[in-house]
N, CA, C and O atoms as a printed pandas DataFrame, in Angstrom:
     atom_number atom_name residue_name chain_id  residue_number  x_coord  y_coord  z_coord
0              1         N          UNK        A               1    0.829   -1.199    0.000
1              2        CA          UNK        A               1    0.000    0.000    0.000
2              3         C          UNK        A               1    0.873    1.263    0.000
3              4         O          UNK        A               1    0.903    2.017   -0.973
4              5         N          UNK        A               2    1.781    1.530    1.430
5              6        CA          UNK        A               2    3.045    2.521    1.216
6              7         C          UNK        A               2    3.590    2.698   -0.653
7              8         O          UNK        A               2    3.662    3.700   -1.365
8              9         N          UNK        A               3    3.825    1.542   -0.877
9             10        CA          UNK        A               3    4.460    1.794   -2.032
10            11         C          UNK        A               3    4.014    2.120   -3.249
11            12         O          UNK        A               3    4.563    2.612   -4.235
12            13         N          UNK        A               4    2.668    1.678   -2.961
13            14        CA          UNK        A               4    1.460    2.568   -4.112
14            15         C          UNK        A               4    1.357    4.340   -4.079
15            16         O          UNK        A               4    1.035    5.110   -4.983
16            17         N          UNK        A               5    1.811    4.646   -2.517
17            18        CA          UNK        A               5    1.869    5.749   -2.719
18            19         C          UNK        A               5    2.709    6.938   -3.094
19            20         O          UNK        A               5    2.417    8.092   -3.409
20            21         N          UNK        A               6    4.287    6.039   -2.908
21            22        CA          UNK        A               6    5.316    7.011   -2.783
22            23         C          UNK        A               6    5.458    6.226   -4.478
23            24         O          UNK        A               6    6.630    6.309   -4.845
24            25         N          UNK        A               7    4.701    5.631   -5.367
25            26        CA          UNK        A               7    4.923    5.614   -6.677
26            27         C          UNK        A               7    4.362    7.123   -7.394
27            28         O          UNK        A               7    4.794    7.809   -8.320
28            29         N          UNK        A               8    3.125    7.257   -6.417
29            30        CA          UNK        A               8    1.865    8.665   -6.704
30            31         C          UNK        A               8    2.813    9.748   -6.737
31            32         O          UNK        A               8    2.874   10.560   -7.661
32            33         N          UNK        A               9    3.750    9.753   -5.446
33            34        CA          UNK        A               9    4.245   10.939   -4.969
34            35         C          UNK        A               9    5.834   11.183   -6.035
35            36         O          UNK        A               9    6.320   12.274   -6.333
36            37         N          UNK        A              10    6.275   10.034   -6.363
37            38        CA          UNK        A              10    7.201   10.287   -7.282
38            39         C          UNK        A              10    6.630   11.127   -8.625
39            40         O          UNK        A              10    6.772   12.292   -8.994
40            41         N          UNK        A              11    6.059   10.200   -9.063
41            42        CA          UNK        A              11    5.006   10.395  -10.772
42            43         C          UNK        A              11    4.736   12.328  -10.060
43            44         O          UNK        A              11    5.552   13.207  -10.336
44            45         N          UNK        A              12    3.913   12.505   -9.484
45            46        CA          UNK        A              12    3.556   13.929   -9.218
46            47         C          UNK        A              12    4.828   14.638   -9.348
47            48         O          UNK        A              12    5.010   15.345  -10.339
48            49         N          UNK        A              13    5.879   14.500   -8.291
49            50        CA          UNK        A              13    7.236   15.133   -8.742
50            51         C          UNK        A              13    7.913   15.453   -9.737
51            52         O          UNK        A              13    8.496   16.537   -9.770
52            53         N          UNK        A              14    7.974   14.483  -10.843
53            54        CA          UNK        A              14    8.456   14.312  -11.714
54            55         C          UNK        A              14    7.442   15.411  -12.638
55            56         O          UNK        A              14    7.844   16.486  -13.083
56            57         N          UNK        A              15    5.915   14.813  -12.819
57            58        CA          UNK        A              15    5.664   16.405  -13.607
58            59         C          UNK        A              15    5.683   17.224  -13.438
59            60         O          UNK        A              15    5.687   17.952  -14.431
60            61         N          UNK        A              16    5.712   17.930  -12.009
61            62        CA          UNK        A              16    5.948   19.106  -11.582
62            63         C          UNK        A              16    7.634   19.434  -12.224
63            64         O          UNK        A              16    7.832   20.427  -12.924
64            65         N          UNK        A              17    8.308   18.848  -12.012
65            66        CA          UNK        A              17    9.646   19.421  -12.718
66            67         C          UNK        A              17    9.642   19.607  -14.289
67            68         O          UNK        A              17   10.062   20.545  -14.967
68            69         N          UNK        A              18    8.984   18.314  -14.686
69            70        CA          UNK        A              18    8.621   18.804  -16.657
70            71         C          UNK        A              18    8.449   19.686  -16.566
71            72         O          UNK        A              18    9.033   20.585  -17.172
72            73         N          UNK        A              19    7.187   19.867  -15.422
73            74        CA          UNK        A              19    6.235   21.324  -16.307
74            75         C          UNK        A              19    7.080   22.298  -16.220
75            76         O          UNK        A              19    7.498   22.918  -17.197
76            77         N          UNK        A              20    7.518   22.591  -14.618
77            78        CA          UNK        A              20    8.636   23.657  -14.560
78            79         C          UNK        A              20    9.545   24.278  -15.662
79            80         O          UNK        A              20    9.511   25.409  -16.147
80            81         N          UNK        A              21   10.434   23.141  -15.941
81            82        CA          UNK        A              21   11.554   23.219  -16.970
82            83         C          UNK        A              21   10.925   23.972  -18.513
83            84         O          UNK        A              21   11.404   24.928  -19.123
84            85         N          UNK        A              22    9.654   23.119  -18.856
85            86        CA          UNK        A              22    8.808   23.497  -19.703
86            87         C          UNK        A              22    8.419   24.445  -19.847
87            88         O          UNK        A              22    8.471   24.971  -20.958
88            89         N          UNK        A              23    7.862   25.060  -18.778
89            90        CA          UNK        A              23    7.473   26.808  -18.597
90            91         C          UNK        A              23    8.881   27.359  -18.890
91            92         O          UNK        A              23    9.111   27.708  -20.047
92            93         N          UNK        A              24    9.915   27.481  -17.890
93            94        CA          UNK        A              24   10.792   28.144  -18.141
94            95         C          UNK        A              24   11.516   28.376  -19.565
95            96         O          UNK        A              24   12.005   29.487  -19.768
96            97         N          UNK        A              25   11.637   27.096  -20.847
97            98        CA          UNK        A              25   12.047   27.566  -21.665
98            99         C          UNK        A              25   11.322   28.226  -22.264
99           100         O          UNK        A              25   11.894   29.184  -22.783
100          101         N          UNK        A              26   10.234   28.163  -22.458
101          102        CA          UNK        A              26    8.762   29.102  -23.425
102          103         C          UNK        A              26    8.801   30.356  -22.896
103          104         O          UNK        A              26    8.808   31.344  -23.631
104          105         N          UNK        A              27    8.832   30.444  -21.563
105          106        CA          UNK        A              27    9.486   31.690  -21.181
106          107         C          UNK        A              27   10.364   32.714  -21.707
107          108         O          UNK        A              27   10.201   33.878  -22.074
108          109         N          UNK        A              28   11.503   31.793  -21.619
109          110        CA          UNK        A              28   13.266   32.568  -21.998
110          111         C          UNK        A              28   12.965   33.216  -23.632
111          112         O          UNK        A              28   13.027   34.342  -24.124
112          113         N          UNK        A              29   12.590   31.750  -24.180
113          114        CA          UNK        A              29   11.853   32.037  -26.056
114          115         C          UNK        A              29   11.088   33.487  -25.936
115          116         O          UNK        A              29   11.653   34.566  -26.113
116          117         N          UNK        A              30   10.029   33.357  -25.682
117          118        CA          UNK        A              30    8.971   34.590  -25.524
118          119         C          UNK        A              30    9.758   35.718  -25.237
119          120         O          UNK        A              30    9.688   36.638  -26.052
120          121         N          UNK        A              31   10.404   35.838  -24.378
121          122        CA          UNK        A              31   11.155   37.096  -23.579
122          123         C          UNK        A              31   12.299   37.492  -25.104
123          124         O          UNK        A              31   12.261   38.514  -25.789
124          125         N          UNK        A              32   13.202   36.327  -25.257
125          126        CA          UNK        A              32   13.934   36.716  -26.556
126          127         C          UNK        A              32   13.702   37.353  -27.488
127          128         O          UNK        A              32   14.438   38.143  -28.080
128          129         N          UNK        A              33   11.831   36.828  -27.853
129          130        CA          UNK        A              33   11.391   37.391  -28.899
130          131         C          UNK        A              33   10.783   38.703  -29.087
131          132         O          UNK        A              33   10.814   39.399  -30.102
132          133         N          UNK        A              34   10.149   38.977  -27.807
133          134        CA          UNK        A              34    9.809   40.289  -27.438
134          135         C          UNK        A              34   10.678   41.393  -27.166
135          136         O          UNK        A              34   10.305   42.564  -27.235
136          137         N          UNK        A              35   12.000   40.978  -26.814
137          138        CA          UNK        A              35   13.239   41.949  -27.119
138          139         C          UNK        A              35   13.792   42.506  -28.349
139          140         O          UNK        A              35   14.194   43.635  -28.631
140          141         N          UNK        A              36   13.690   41.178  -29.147
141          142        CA          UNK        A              36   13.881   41.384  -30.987
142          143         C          UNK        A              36   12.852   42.217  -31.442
143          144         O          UNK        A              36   13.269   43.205  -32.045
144          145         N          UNK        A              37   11.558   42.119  -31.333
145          146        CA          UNK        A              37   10.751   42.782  -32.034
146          147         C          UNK        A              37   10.843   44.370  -31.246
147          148         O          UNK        A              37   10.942   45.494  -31.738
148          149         N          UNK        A              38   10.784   44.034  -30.209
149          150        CA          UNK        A              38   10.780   45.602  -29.541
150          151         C          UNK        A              38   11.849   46.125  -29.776
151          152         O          UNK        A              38   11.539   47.174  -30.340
152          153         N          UNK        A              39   13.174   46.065  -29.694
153          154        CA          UNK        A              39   14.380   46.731  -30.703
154          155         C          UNK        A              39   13.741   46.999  -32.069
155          156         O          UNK        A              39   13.329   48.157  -31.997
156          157         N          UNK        A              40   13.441   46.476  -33.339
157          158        CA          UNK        A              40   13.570   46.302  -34.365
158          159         C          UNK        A              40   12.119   47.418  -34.316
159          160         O          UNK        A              40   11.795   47.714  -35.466
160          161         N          UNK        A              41   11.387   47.946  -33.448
161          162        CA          UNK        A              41   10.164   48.784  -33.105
162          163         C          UNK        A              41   11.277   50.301  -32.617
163          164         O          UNK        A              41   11.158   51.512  -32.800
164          165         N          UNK        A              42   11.835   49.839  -32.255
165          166        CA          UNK        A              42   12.666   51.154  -31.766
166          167         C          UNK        A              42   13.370   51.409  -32.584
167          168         O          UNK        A              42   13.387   52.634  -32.705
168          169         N          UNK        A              43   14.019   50.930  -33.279
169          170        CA          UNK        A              43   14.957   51.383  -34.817
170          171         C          UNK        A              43   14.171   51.825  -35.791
171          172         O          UNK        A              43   14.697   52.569  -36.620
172          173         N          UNK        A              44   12.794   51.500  -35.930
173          174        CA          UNK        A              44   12.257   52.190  -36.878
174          175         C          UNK        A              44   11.303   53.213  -36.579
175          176         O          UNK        A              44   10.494   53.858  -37.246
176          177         N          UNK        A              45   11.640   53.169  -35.381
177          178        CA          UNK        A              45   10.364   54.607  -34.910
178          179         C          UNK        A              45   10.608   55.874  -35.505
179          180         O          UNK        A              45    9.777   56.782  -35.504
180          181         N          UNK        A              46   11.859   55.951  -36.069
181          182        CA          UNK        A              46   12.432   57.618  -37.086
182          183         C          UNK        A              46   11.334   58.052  -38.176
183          184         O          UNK        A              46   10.932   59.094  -38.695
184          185         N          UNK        A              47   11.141   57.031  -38.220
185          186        CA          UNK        A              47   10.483   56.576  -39.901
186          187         C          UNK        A              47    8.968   56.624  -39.573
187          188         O          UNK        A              47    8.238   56.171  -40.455
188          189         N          UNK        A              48    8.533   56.972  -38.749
189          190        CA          UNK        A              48    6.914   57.355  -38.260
190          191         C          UNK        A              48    6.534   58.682  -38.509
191          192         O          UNK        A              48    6.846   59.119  -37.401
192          193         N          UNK        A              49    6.292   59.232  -38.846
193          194        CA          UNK        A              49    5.146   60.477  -39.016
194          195         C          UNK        A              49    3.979   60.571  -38.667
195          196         O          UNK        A              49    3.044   60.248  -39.399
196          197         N          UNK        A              50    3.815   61.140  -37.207
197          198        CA          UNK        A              50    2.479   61.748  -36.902
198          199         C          UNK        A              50    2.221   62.665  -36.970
199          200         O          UNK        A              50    1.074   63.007  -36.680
């Protein structure tokens, strides 16, 4: 019975760290990309006329 549970409690651990790791790179990506575009928004802001 114990060991039915600390199988539960492993398995739970283990996705909690996927997910973690998982979030964090989609993260880092997103953040990268929103730096690129927002530079490449600031280099061409000369070129606006309001």
């Amino acid at each position: 019975m114990n060991e039915k549970l600390y199988k539960t409690m492993e398995h739970a651990g283990v996705t909690g760290i996927v997910t973690g790791i998982v979030l964090a790179v989609i993260g880092a990506a997103s953040s990268v990309l929103l730096i690129v575009y927002g530079a490449k928004l600031l280099k061409e802001k000369k070129n606006v006329l309001i």
